[in-house]
Coordinates of C-alpha atoms in Angstrom, one line a residue:
M1468 CA -79.6 -75.1 -49.3
K1469 CA -79.9 -72.9 -46.5
R1470 CA -76.1 -73.1 -45.8
G1471 CA -75.5 -72.3 -49.3
R1472 CA -77.6 -69.5 -49.3
D1473 CA -76.2 -68.1 -46.2
E1474 CA -72.7 -68.1 -48.1
T1475 CA -74.4 -66.5 -51.3
E1476 CA -75.7 -63.7 -49.1
G1477 CA -72.3 -63.2 -47.3
G1478 CA -70.5 -63.1 -50.4
G1479 CA -73.2 -60.7 -51.9
D1480 CA -72.5 -58.5 -48.8
A1481 CA -68.6 -58.1 -49.6
Q1482 CA -69.5 -57.7 -53.4
G1483 CA -71.8 -54.9 -52.2
G1484 CA -69.2 -53.3 -50.2
Q1485 CA -66.7 -53.1 -53.2
A1486 CA -69.5 -51.5 -55.3
V1487 CA -70.0 -49.0 -52.7
V1488 CA -66.3 -48.1 -52.8
G1489 CA -66.3 -48.0 -56.4
K1490 CA -69.4 -45.9 -56.5
E1491 CA -67.8 -43.3 -54.3
V1492 CA -64.6 -43.2 -56.4
E1493 CA -66.9 -42.5 -59.1
Q1494 CA -68.3 -39.7 -57.4
R1495 CA -65.0 -38.4 -56.5
D1496 CA -63.9 -38.3 -60.2
E1497 CA -66.8 -36.6 -61.2
G1498 CA -66.2 -34.2 -58.4
R1499 CA -62.7 -33.6 -59.6
Q1500 CA -64.1 -32.9 -63.1
D1501 CA -65.9 -30.3 -61.7
G1502 CA -62.9 -28.6 -60.0
A1503 CA -62.9 -30.1 -56.5
T1504 CA -59.6 -31.2 -54.9
P1505 CA -58.8 -34.7 -55.2
P1506 CA -58.4 -36.9 -52.0
K1507 CA -55.2 -37.5 -50.9
K1508 CA -55.3 -41.2 -51.3
Q1509 CA -56.7 -41.0 -54.8
R1510 CA -53.7 -38.5 -55.7
Q1511 CA -51.1 -40.8 -54.2
D1512 CA -52.4 -43.8 -56.3
S1513 CA -52.4 -41.8 -59.5
E1514 CA -48.8 -40.9 -58.8
H1515 CA -47.9 -44.3 -58.3
P1516 CA -49.3 -46.3 -61.1
G1517 CA -47.1 -49.2 -60.7
E1518 CA -48.6 -50.1 -57.4
P1519 CA -51.5 -52.3 -57.5
Q1520 CA -55.1 -50.9 -57.0
E1521 CA -56.0 -54.1 -54.9
A1522 CA -54.4 -52.7 -51.8
A1523 CA -57.2 -49.9 -51.5
A1524 CA -59.9 -52.4 -52.4
A1525 CA -58.7 -54.6 -49.7
A1526 CA -58.7 -51.9 -47.3
A1527 CA -62.3 -51.1 -48.0
G1528 CA -63.2 -54.7 -48.2
S1529 CA -62.1 -55.4 -44.6
G1530 CA -63.8 -52.3 -43.6
G1531 CA -67.0 -53.2 -45.4
G1532 CA -67.0 -57.2 -44.4
G1533 CA -70.1 -56.2 -41.9
G1534 CA -71.8 -54.1 -44.6
G1535 CA -71.0 -51.2 -47.0
S1536 CA -72.9 -48.6 -45.0
T1537 CA -70.4 -48.7 -42.2
A1538 CA -67.5 -47.8 -44.6
A1539 CA -69.5 -44.8 -45.8
A1540 CA -70.5 -43.6 -42.8
E1541 CA -67.0 -43.0 -41.6
P1542 CA -65.4 -39.4 -41.7
E1543 CA -63.7 -38.6 -44.7
D1544 CA -60.4 -37.5 -43.0
D1545 CA -60.1 -40.7 -41.3
E1546 CA -60.7 -42.4 -44.4
E1547 CA -57.8 -40.6 -46.2
D1548 CA -55.1 -41.0 -43.2
A1549 CA -55.7 -44.7 -42.5
P1550 CA -54.2 -46.0 -45.8
L1551 CA -51.3 -43.6 -45.5
H1552 CA -50.1 -45.2 -42.3
K1553 CA -51.1 -48.8 -42.6
N1554 CA -50.6 -49.6 -46.3
F1555 CA -47.8 -47.1 -46.9
R1556 CA -45.0 -48.2 -48.8
M1557 CA -41.8 -46.2 -49.7
S1558 CA -41.8 -45.6 -53.4
S1559 CA -38.8 -46.4 -55.6
A1560 CA -39.9 -44.1 -58.5
V1561 CA -37.5 -42.0 -60.3
R1562 CA -38.8 -38.9 -62.3
R1563 CA -36.6 -36.7 -64.6
G1564 CA -36.3 -33.0 -63.8
A1565 CA -38.9 -32.2 -66.6
E1566 CA -41.3 -34.4 -64.7
C1567 CA -41.3 -32.8 -61.5
P1568 CA -43.3 -29.6 -60.9
Y1569 CA -41.4 -28.4 -57.9
L1570 CA -37.9 -28.3 -59.4
D1571 CA -37.9 -24.7 -59.7
T1572 CA -38.7 -24.1 -56.2
I1573 CA -35.1 -24.7 -55.1
S1574 CA -33.4 -21.7 -53.6
R1575 CA -29.6 -21.7 -53.8
Q1576 CA -29.2 -18.7 -51.9
N1577 CA -30.7 -20.3 -48.7
L1578 CA -28.1 -23.3 -48.9
D1579 CA -25.3 -23.7 -46.6
F1580 CA -23.6 -26.9 -46.0
D1581 CA -20.8 -25.7 -43.9
F1582 CA -22.9 -26.2 -40.5
E1583 CA -23.2 -29.2 -38.5
K1584 CA -25.7 -31.6 -40.3
C1585 CA -28.1 -32.4 -37.8
C1586 CA -32.2 -32.0 -37.6
S1587 CA -33.5 -28.7 -36.7
V1588 CA -36.2 -30.5 -34.7
T1589 CA -34.5 -33.5 -33.2
L1590 CA -30.8 -32.4 -33.1
S1591 CA -30.2 -36.0 -34.6
G1592 CA -27.4 -36.7 -37.0
H1593 CA -28.9 -40.0 -38.4
N1594 CA -30.5 -40.1 -41.8
V1595 CA -30.9 -36.1 -42.3
Y1596 CA -32.2 -34.5 -45.4
A1597 CA -31.7 -30.8 -46.2
C1598 CA -34.6 -28.9 -47.5
L1599 CA -33.5 -27.4 -51.0
V1600 CA -36.1 -24.5 -50.4
C1601 CA -35.4 -23.1 -47.2
G1602 CA -32.1 -24.8 -46.2
K1603 CA -33.0 -26.4 -42.9
Y1604 CA -32.0 -29.9 -42.1
F1605 CA -34.7 -32.3 -41.1
Q1606 CA -34.7 -36.1 -40.2
G1607 CA -36.0 -38.9 -42.6
R1608 CA -38.6 -38.7 -45.6
G1609 CA -41.1 -41.4 -44.7
P1610 CA -44.6 -40.7 -43.0
N1611 CA -44.4 -39.3 -39.4
T1612 CA -40.6 -37.8 -39.8
Q1613 CA -39.8 -34.3 -39.7
A1614 CA -38.9 -33.7 -43.3
Y1615 CA -42.3 -35.2 -44.4
T1616 CA -44.3 -33.2 -41.9
H1617 CA -42.3 -30.2 -43.1
A1618 CA -43.1 -30.8 -46.7
L1619 CA -46.9 -30.9 -45.6
E1620 CA -46.8 -27.9 -43.4
V1621 CA -44.9 -25.5 -45.4
G1622 CA -45.3 -26.9 -48.7
H1623 CA -41.4 -27.3 -49.5
H1624 CA -41.1 -30.4 -51.4
M1625 CA -37.4 -30.7 -52.6
F1626 CA -35.3 -32.5 -50.1
M1627 CA -31.5 -33.8 -50.6
K1628 CA -30.1 -36.5 -48.6
V1629 CA -26.9 -35.2 -47.1
E1630 CA -25.0 -38.6 -46.9
N1631 CA -25.1 -39.1 -50.7
G1632 CA -26.5 -36.2 -52.4
R1633 CA -29.7 -37.7 -53.9
V1634 CA -32.9 -35.5 -54.2
Y1635 CA -36.2 -36.7 -53.4
C1636 CA -39.9 -35.0 -53.6
L1637 CA -42.0 -35.1 -50.6
P1638 CA -44.7 -36.2 -49.8
D1639 CA -44.9 -37.7 -53.3
M1640 CA -41.7 -40.0 -52.3
Y1641 CA -40.0 -40.3 -55.6
E1642 CA -36.4 -39.6 -56.5
V1643 CA -35.7 -36.6 -58.8
Q1644 CA -32.7 -36.8 -60.9
D1645 CA -31.8 -33.9 -63.2
R1646 CA -28.3 -32.3 -64.4
S1647 CA -29.5 -29.0 -63.0
L1648 CA -28.8 -30.6 -59.5
A1649 CA -25.2 -31.1 -60.0
D1650 CA -24.0 -27.8 -58.8
I1651 CA -25.7 -28.3 -55.4
Q1652 CA -24.3 -32.0 -55.2
Y1653 CA -21.0 -30.7 -56.0
V1654 CA -21.2 -27.8 -53.4
L1655 CA -22.5 -30.3 -50.7
N1656 CA -19.5 -32.5 -51.5
P1657 CA -16.5 -31.1 -53.7
T1658 CA -14.3 -33.5 -55.2
F1659 CA -10.8 -33.1 -57.1
T1660 CA -9.4 -35.4 -59.5
P1661 CA -5.7 -35.7 -59.7
E1662 CA -5.5 -33.6 -62.8
D1663 CA -7.6 -30.9 -60.9
V1664 CA -5.1 -30.9 -58.1
A1665 CA -2.1 -30.5 -60.6
K1666 CA -3.6 -27.5 -62.3
L1667 CA -4.3 -25.5 -58.8
D1668 CA -0.8 -23.8 -59.1
S1669 CA -0.4 -23.5 -62.8
G1670 CA -2.7 -20.6 -63.4
V1671 CA -4.5 -17.7 -62.0
S1672 CA -8.1 -18.6 -61.5
W1673 CA -11.2 -16.6 -60.2
A1674 CA -14.6 -17.6 -59.5
R1675 CA -18.0 -15.9 -59.1
A1676 CA -20.5 -16.4 -56.3
L1677 CA -24.4 -16.4 -56.4
D1678 CA -24.4 -12.9 -55.5
G1679 CA -22.1 -11.8 -58.4
S1680 CA -18.9 -11.1 -56.0
E1681 CA -15.6 -12.8 -57.4
Y1682 CA -13.5 -14.8 -55.0
M1683 CA -10.1 -16.8 -55.3
P1684 CA -10.5 -20.4 -54.9
G1685 CA -7.8 -21.2 -52.1
L1686 CA -7.8 -17.7 -50.6
V1687 CA -11.2 -17.3 -49.2
G1688 CA -12.4 -15.8 -45.9
L1689 CA -13.4 -18.2 -43.1
N1690 CA -16.2 -16.9 -40.7
N1691 CA -15.0 -15.9 -37.3
L1692 CA -17.8 -18.2 -35.2
K1693 CA -17.0 -16.2 -32.1
L1694 CA -13.4 -16.1 -31.0
T1695 CA -11.8 -18.4 -33.6
D1696 CA -9.5 -16.1 -35.4
Y1697 CA -6.5 -18.1 -33.9
A1698 CA -8.0 -21.4 -35.8
N1699 CA -8.5 -19.2 -38.9
V1700 CA -5.2 -18.0 -39.3
V1701 CA -3.8 -21.6 -38.6
V1702 CA -6.0 -23.2 -41.3
Q1703 CA -4.9 -20.4 -43.8
A1704 CA -1.6 -20.8 -43.3
L1705 CA -1.3 -24.6 -43.3
I1706 CA -3.1 -25.2 -46.3
R1707 CA -0.2 -23.0 -48.0
V1708 CA 1.7 -26.3 -47.6
H1709 CA 0.8 -27.7 -50.8
P1710 CA 1.6 -31.3 -50.4
I1711 CA -0.7 -31.2 -47.3
R1712 CA -3.1 -29.4 -49.3
N1713 CA -2.9 -32.0 -52.3
F1714 CA -3.3 -34.9 -49.8
F1715 CA -6.5 -33.6 -48.1
L1716 CA -8.1 -32.7 -51.2
R1717 CA -8.3 -36.4 -52.1
P1718 CA -10.3 -38.3 -49.7
E1719 CA -9.1 -41.8 -51.2
N1720 CA -5.9 -40.7 -49.3
Y1721 CA -7.5 -41.1 -45.8
A1722 CA -10.6 -43.3 -46.5
S1723 CA -9.4 -45.7 -44.0
C1724 CA -8.7 -43.3 -41.3
N1725 CA -11.7 -43.0 -38.9
S1726 CA -10.8 -39.8 -37.3
Q1727 CA -13.4 -37.0 -37.4
L1728 CA -10.5 -34.4 -37.3
V1729 CA -8.9 -35.8 -40.3
Q1730 CA -12.2 -36.1 -42.3
R1731 CA -13.5 -32.4 -41.2
F1732 CA -10.3 -31.0 -41.9
G1733 CA -10.4 -32.6 -45.4
E1734 CA -13.9 -31.3 -46.1
L1735 CA -12.7 -27.9 -44.9
V1736 CA -9.6 -27.8 -47.5
R1737 CA -11.8 -28.9 -50.2
K1738 CA -14.7 -26.2 -49.4
V1739 CA -11.6 -23.6 -49.4
W1740 CA -10.4 -24.6 -52.8
N1741 CA -14.1 -25.3 -54.3
S1742 CA -14.3 -23.1 -57.4
R1743 CA -18.2 -23.9 -57.8
A1744 CA -19.1 -22.4 -54.2
F1745 CA -22.4 -20.4 -54.0
K1746 CA -20.5 -17.9 -51.8
G1747 CA -17.0 -16.4 -51.5
Q1748 CA -16.4 -17.6 -48.0
V1749 CA -16.4 -20.7 -45.8
S1750 CA -17.8 -21.4 -42.2
P1751 CA -15.5 -23.7 -40.1
H1752 CA -18.1 -24.9 -38.2
E1753 CA -18.0 -28.7 -38.6
F1754 CA -14.1 -28.5 -38.4
M1755 CA -14.4 -26.6 -35.1
Q1756 CA -16.8 -29.2 -33.5
A1757 CA -14.2 -31.9 -34.3
V1758 CA -11.5 -29.8 -32.7
M1759 CA -13.5 -29.2 -29.5
A1760 CA -14.1 -32.8 -29.3
A1761 CA -10.6 -34.2 -30.2
S1762 CA -8.7 -31.6 -27.9
G1763 CA -11.3 -32.1 -25.0
K1764 CA -12.7 -28.5 -25.4
R1765 CA -8.9 -27.4 -25.0
F1766 CA -9.6 -25.2 -27.9
I1767 CA -13.1 -23.8 -28.2
I1768 CA -15.1 -21.4 -30.1
D1769 CA -16.0 -18.7 -27.4
K1770 CA -12.4 -18.6 -26.0
Q1771 CA -9.4 -17.1 -27.8
S1772 CA -6.4 -19.4 -28.0
D1773 CA -2.8 -19.0 -29.0
P1774 CA -2.4 -20.1 -32.6
V1775 CA 1.2 -21.3 -32.0
D1776 CA -0.6 -23.9 -29.3
F1777 CA -3.3 -24.7 -31.7
L1778 CA -0.9 -25.5 -34.7
S1779 CA 1.4 -27.6 -32.7
W1780 CA -1.4 -29.7 -31.4
L1781 CA -3.2 -29.9 -34.6
I1782 CA -0.2 -31.0 -36.7
N1783 CA 0.9 -33.6 -34.2
T1784 CA -3.0 -34.8 -33.5
L1785 CA -3.2 -35.3 -37.5
H1786 CA 0.0 -36.9 -37.7
L1787 CA -0.9 -39.5 -34.9
D1788 CA -4.4 -40.1 -36.4
L1789 CA -3.0 -40.8 -40.1
T1790 CA -0.6 -43.2 -38.6
G1791 CA -2.9 -45.0 -36.2
G1792 CA -1.1 -43.6 -32.9
K1793 CA 2.3 -44.5 -34.3
R1794 CA 4.6 -41.5 -33.9
K1795 CA 7.7 -42.8 -35.5
K1796 CA 5.6 -43.8 -38.7
R1797 CA 6.0 -41.3 -41.5
S1798 CA 3.1 -39.2 -42.7
V1799 CA 2.1 -36.5 -44.8
I1800 CA 3.0 -34.0 -41.8
T1801 CA 6.3 -35.4 -41.0
D1802 CA 7.4 -35.2 -44.8
C1803 CA 6.5 -31.7 -45.1
L1804 CA 7.3 -30.1 -41.6
Q1805 CA 9.7 -32.5 -39.7
G1806 CA 13.3 -31.9 -39.5
E1807 CA 16.1 -33.0 -37.1
L1808 CA 17.8 -31.0 -34.2
E1809 CA 21.0 -32.3 -32.1
V1810 CA 20.7 -31.0 -28.5
V1811 CA 23.9 -31.1 -26.5
T1812 CA 23.2 -30.8 -22.7
L1813 CA 26.3 -29.5 -20.9
A1814 CA 27.8 -31.7 -18.4
G1815 CA 26.7 -30.9 -14.9
T1816 CA 23.7 -29.3 -15.9
G1817 CA 20.0 -30.3 -16.8
K1818 CA 19.7 -34.2 -17.6
A1819 CA 23.6 -34.5 -17.5
K1820 CA 24.0 -32.8 -14.1
D1821 CA 25.4 -36.5 -12.5
S1822 CA 27.3 -36.9 -15.6
A1823 CA 31.0 -35.8 -16.3
E1824 CA 30.4 -35.7 -20.1
D1825 CA 27.8 -33.6 -22.3
A1826 CA 24.6 -35.5 -23.2
V1827 CA 23.7 -35.5 -26.9
D1828 CA 20.5 -36.0 -28.2
L1829 CA 19.0 -36.1 -31.9
V1830 CA 15.6 -34.7 -31.3
P1831 CA 13.0 -34.4 -34.6
F1832 CA 11.1 -31.0 -34.7
L1833 CA 8.1 -29.5 -36.4
M1834 CA 8.8 -26.0 -35.5
L1835 CA 11.5 -24.1 -34.0
G1836 CA 11.0 -21.4 -31.5
L1837 CA 13.0 -18.1 -31.6
D1838 CA 13.9 -15.9 -28.6
L1839 CA 13.5 -12.0 -29.0
P1840 CA 15.6 -9.6 -27.1
A1841 CA 14.2 -8.0 -24.0
A1842 CA 12.2 -4.6 -24.8
P1843 CA 13.6 -1.5 -23.1
L1844 CA 12.0 -0.7 -19.8
F1845 CA 12.6 3.2 -20.0
K1846 CA 11.9 6.2 -22.5
D1847 CA 14.6 7.8 -24.5
A1848 CA 15.5 11.5 -24.3
L1849 CA 12.5 12.4 -26.2
E1850 CA 10.1 10.8 -23.9
K1851 CA 9.2 8.0 -26.5
V1852 CA 9.2 4.5 -26.0
I1853 CA 11.9 2.9 -28.4
I1854 CA 10.5 -0.2 -30.1
P1855 CA 13.8 -2.3 -30.7
Q1856 CA 14.3 -4.0 -34.1
V1857 CA 16.2 -7.4 -34.7
P1858 CA 17.3 -9.1 -37.8
I1859 CA 16.0 -12.6 -38.0
F1860 CA 19.6 -13.7 -38.8
D1861 CA 20.7 -12.9 -35.4
I1862 CA 17.9 -14.7 -33.4
L1863 CA 18.6 -17.9 -35.7
H1864 CA 22.3 -17.8 -34.2
K1865 CA 20.4 -19.7 -31.4
F1866 CA 20.9 -23.1 -33.7
D1867 CA 24.5 -22.3 -34.8
G1868 CA 25.9 -25.2 -32.4
V1869 CA 28.2 -22.9 -30.5
T1870 CA 25.7 -20.5 -28.6
V1871 CA 24.7 -21.7 -24.9
N1872 CA 21.1 -21.4 -24.2
E1873 CA 20.3 -21.5 -20.5
D1874 CA 17.2 -22.5 -18.8
I1875 CA 16.5 -23.5 -15.2
K1876 CA 14.9 -26.7 -15.9
S1877 CA 16.8 -27.9 -19.0
G1878 CA 20.3 -26.6 -18.1
R1879 CA 22.8 -25.2 -20.4
R1880 CA 22.4 -26.5 -23.9
R1881 CA 23.4 -25.8 -27.4
F1882 CA 21.5 -26.6 -30.6
R1883 CA 22.4 -27.3 -34.1
I1884 CA 19.9 -28.4 -37.0
T1885 CA 21.2 -31.6 -38.4
R1886 CA 18.4 -31.8 -41.3
L1887 CA 16.3 -29.2 -42.6
P1888 CA 12.6 -29.5 -43.4
R1889 CA 11.0 -28.9 -46.6
F1890 CA 8.7 -26.4 -45.0
L1891 CA 10.3 -24.5 -42.1
V1892 CA 8.1 -23.1 -39.4
L1893 CA 9.4 -20.5 -37.0
H1894 CA 7.6 -18.8 -34.2
M1895 CA 8.7 -15.8 -32.4
R1896 CA 8.1 -16.1 -28.6
R1897 CA 6.5 -12.8 -28.1
F1898 CA 4.6 -13.6 -25.0
L1899 CA 6.2 -14.2 -21.7
K1900 CA 4.3 -15.2 -18.5
N1901 CA 5.4 -14.0 -15.1
Q1902 CA 4.2 -14.4 -11.7
F1903 CA 1.3 -11.6 -12.4
F1904 CA 0.4 -11.6 -15.9
I1905 CA 1.4 -12.4 -19.6
E1906 CA 3.5 -9.6 -21.0
K1907 CA 3.9 -9.2 -24.8
N1908 CA 7.4 -8.1 -26.4
P1909 CA 6.9 -5.5 -29.3
T1910 CA 10.1 -6.0 -30.7
I1911 CA 10.0 -5.8 -34.6
V1912 CA 11.9 -8.8 -36.7
N1913 CA 13.4 -7.9 -39.8
F1914 CA 13.2 -10.6 -42.3
P1915 CA 13.2 -11.2 -46.2
V1916 CA 10.1 -12.4 -47.9
K1917 CA 12.5 -14.2 -50.2
N1918 CA 15.6 -16.0 -50.3
L1919 CA 16.2 -16.3 -46.5
E1920 CA 19.6 -18.0 -46.9
L1921 CA 20.3 -20.0 -43.6
S1922 CA 23.8 -20.8 -44.4
A1923 CA 24.5 -17.1 -43.8
C1924 CA 23.8 -17.6 -40.0
I1925 CA 24.0 -21.3 -39.0
P1926 CA 25.9 -24.2 -40.1
V1927 CA 23.9 -26.1 -42.8
P1928 CA 23.9 -30.0 -42.7
K1929 CA 25.6 -32.0 -45.6
G1930 CA 23.6 -33.3 -48.5
R1931 CA 23.8 -36.8 -49.9
N1932 CA 26.9 -36.0 -52.1
G1933 CA 28.8 -34.3 -49.2
E1934 CA 28.3 -30.8 -50.4
P1935 CA 26.1 -28.4 -48.2
A1936 CA 22.3 -28.9 -48.7
P1937 CA 19.9 -26.3 -50.1
S1938 CA 19.1 -23.9 -47.5
K1939 CA 17.4 -21.1 -49.2
Y1940 CA 13.9 -20.6 -48.4
D1941 CA 10.8 -18.4 -49.5
L1942 CA 8.2 -17.1 -47.1
V1943 CA 4.6 -18.3 -47.9
A1944 CA 2.7 -17.3 -44.7
N1945 CA 3.1 -14.9 -42.0
M1946 CA 0.9 -14.7 -38.8
V1947 CA 0.7 -11.5 -37.0
H1948 CA -0.9 -10.5 -33.5
E1949 CA -2.3 -6.9 -33.1
G1950 CA -3.1 -5.5 -29.4
K1951 CA -2.2 -6.3 -26.0
A1952 CA -1.3 -9.8 -24.6
G1953 CA -4.8 -11.7 -24.1
E1954 CA -6.6 -9.5 -26.2
G1955 CA -6.4 -8.1 -29.9
L1956 CA -6.7 -10.2 -33.0
Y1957 CA -4.9 -12.4 -35.3
R1958 CA -4.6 -12.0 -39.2
V1959 CA -1.9 -13.6 -41.7
H1960 CA -0.2 -12.6 -44.6
I1961 CA -0.6 -15.2 -47.5
H1962 CA 1.5 -15.3 -50.7
R1963 CA -0.3 -16.5 -53.7
K1964 CA 2.3 -18.4 -55.9
V1965 CA 0.5 -18.1 -59.2
E1966 CA 0.0 -14.6 -59.1
D1967 CA 3.3 -13.7 -57.1
I1968 CA 1.0 -11.1 -54.9
W1969 CA 0.7 -10.9 -51.1
Y1970 CA -2.7 -10.8 -49.6
E1971 CA -3.9 -10.0 -46.0
V1972 CA -6.6 -12.5 -44.5
Q1973 CA -8.4 -11.6 -41.5
D1974 CA -11.4 -13.7 -40.9
L1975 CA -13.9 -12.7 -43.8
R1976 CA -11.7 -10.0 -45.1
V1977 CA -9.3 -10.5 -48.1
T1978 CA -7.3 -7.6 -49.3
E1979 CA -4.2 -7.3 -51.1
V1980 CA -1.0 -6.1 -49.5
L1981 CA 2.6 -4.8 -50.3
P1982 CA 5.5 -7.1 -49.5
Q1983 CA 7.0 -4.3 -47.6
M1984 CA 4.2 -4.0 -45.4
V1985 CA 4.6 -7.8 -44.7
A1986 CA 8.3 -7.1 -43.5
L1987 CA 7.2 -4.4 -41.2
S1988 CA 4.6 -6.5 -39.3
E1989 CA 5.0 -7.9 -35.8
T1990 CA 5.5 -11.4 -36.9
Y1991 CA 4.3 -14.3 -34.8
L1992 CA 4.6 -17.4 -36.8
Q1993 CA 5.9 -17.9 -40.1
I1994 CA 6.2 -20.8 -42.7
Y1995 CA 9.0 -21.0 -45.1
E1996 CA 9.2 -23.2 -48.3
L1997 CA 12.7 -24.7 -49.3
Q1998 CA 13.8 -23.4 -52.7
G1999 CA 13.7 -26.2 -55.3
A2000 CA 12.2 -28.9 -53.2
Q2001 CA 10.3 -31.6 -55.1

C-alpha cells in the first residue's frame, strides 16, 4: 500500500505541474484580453493550429517533474526562448496574400537582383534569401540564421528565396502565395517562350519602369561598375547578333552546360530584354564576376581593357564551354560568326622559308583585322594636322588574294576569303605598340551603314549553285573609341531594326543619333549582317 501511495503521490505531482501550466495559460489569456502583448510561445502556437499542443505540455511536464513551483519560478524570457530552439519545427503552412498582414510592406523600389546573390553578413552564396522590404540578402530562414535575426531586429517579414522565387514570412515561418508576387519573381528570373522570342523583331516595344521612365527592351543602359565600358560595348554589340540572342534567351538551350560564364551571360541577355523590369538599366555585376574568374583576372572591373581582345576572348570561351572544349565542334557562335580564309605563305618566308613552294592553309576566323594607313607626321601649309580618310573598300583589298602582306615573323602572305560568315566582324587596328608607348592612329574610315558590297573589292566565293555567294552586308553595331591611347572611353552605335533608327549607347546613356554621324566616327570594331541570310 505504501508503494502504491508513493506512485499516486508522484502522479499527483506531475498532474499538479500540468495544472500549474494550465493556470498560467489562463492568466496569460486573461492578460491578452486586457490588452497585454501575448508571449512569443503562445503566438507561435496560435499561428500554427495544425501542430500538436502536447509539445508545450511535454516541455512543461519535463521541467515540472520535481514540482510545479520550479517551472513557475523561472524567468519569463527563458521560458519563452527555450521551446523556440528545442522543439522548433520548420512550418510547411501556406497562406494566401489576403491572409498575410505584411504583404503591403514589400518595397519594389529597393529590389535589385543584378548584384551577386550572397549574404550581406556571412558573404556566403548558399541558401540565400532576399529581404523584399530593404533589398538586402541574408542566409537561411530558420532560427539562429541571418534572415531570421533580421526579421526580429528590424521588423522586415517578407523574404524570397533567390534559387526558386518562393516567398516566406519570417519569423512566422509560413509560405506566402499570391499573384501580386509574380512580377518580382519574373524580375528575379525572366523567362521567354518561343513565341516571345519570335515577336522581339516584329514590332516596336517600349516599357515603363517603376519611376515612370520609359525604356526599350533590348536596348537599355549597362552600369559602368568602375572601368567596364569596354565590356559594356561588347555586350551591347554581341546581342545584336539575333541568333546568339535567341539562343541565350532560352535557358533550355544550355541547361547541360556547367560553365558559370555561359549561365551568367544568359542571365544578362534575359535581363537586357526583360520588358517587365523595375528599372531601365542593368548592372552586369554577376557577369563580370564570372568573366574575372574564367579569364584568370585578365579582364577585371577596375582596369580598362581593349574591347577587341575582350570580344575575341569572350566568343572563343563561350564556344569552347558550349562544345565541351571541342574547338572544331559546331556551336551557335561558329554558326553566326565563323568564316574561312585561305592563307598563302610565299616560298622562302615564314613557315615556308625552307620550302621551294608556297604554303597554303585554310584557316577559320571569327573576325578580320584591317590595317589603317599611317598617320601623317608633319603639318600642312596652314599649320594644321591633316587627319587622313580612307574608304573601307581600300583596306579590304588585303583579302583580295593578290595583295602581299609582309610581316617579320609570319613572312610574306596573301589572304583570300573562301567562305563568308553570316555576321562579319571587322576591327580597325588603331593602336600600335612601339618600344616606348602605345600610339593611336586617328584615320577616319569611310563606310556605308547599308549595302556594303564585298564583291566590289574582293573576289567572292562561289555558292552551292556555282554562282557568286551573297556578299551584301548591313551594319548592325559600330564601336567607337574617343580619347588618347590607354585613356578615353568606348561607346557603341546600335541599329534597332524594328524602328530602322540608330542609337548611341555609352554605359547608362542611350540617345538617338543620325546615320550620318555613325559614318563619321572613329570606328574601332564593326559587326555586319548578311542580307537575306536565314
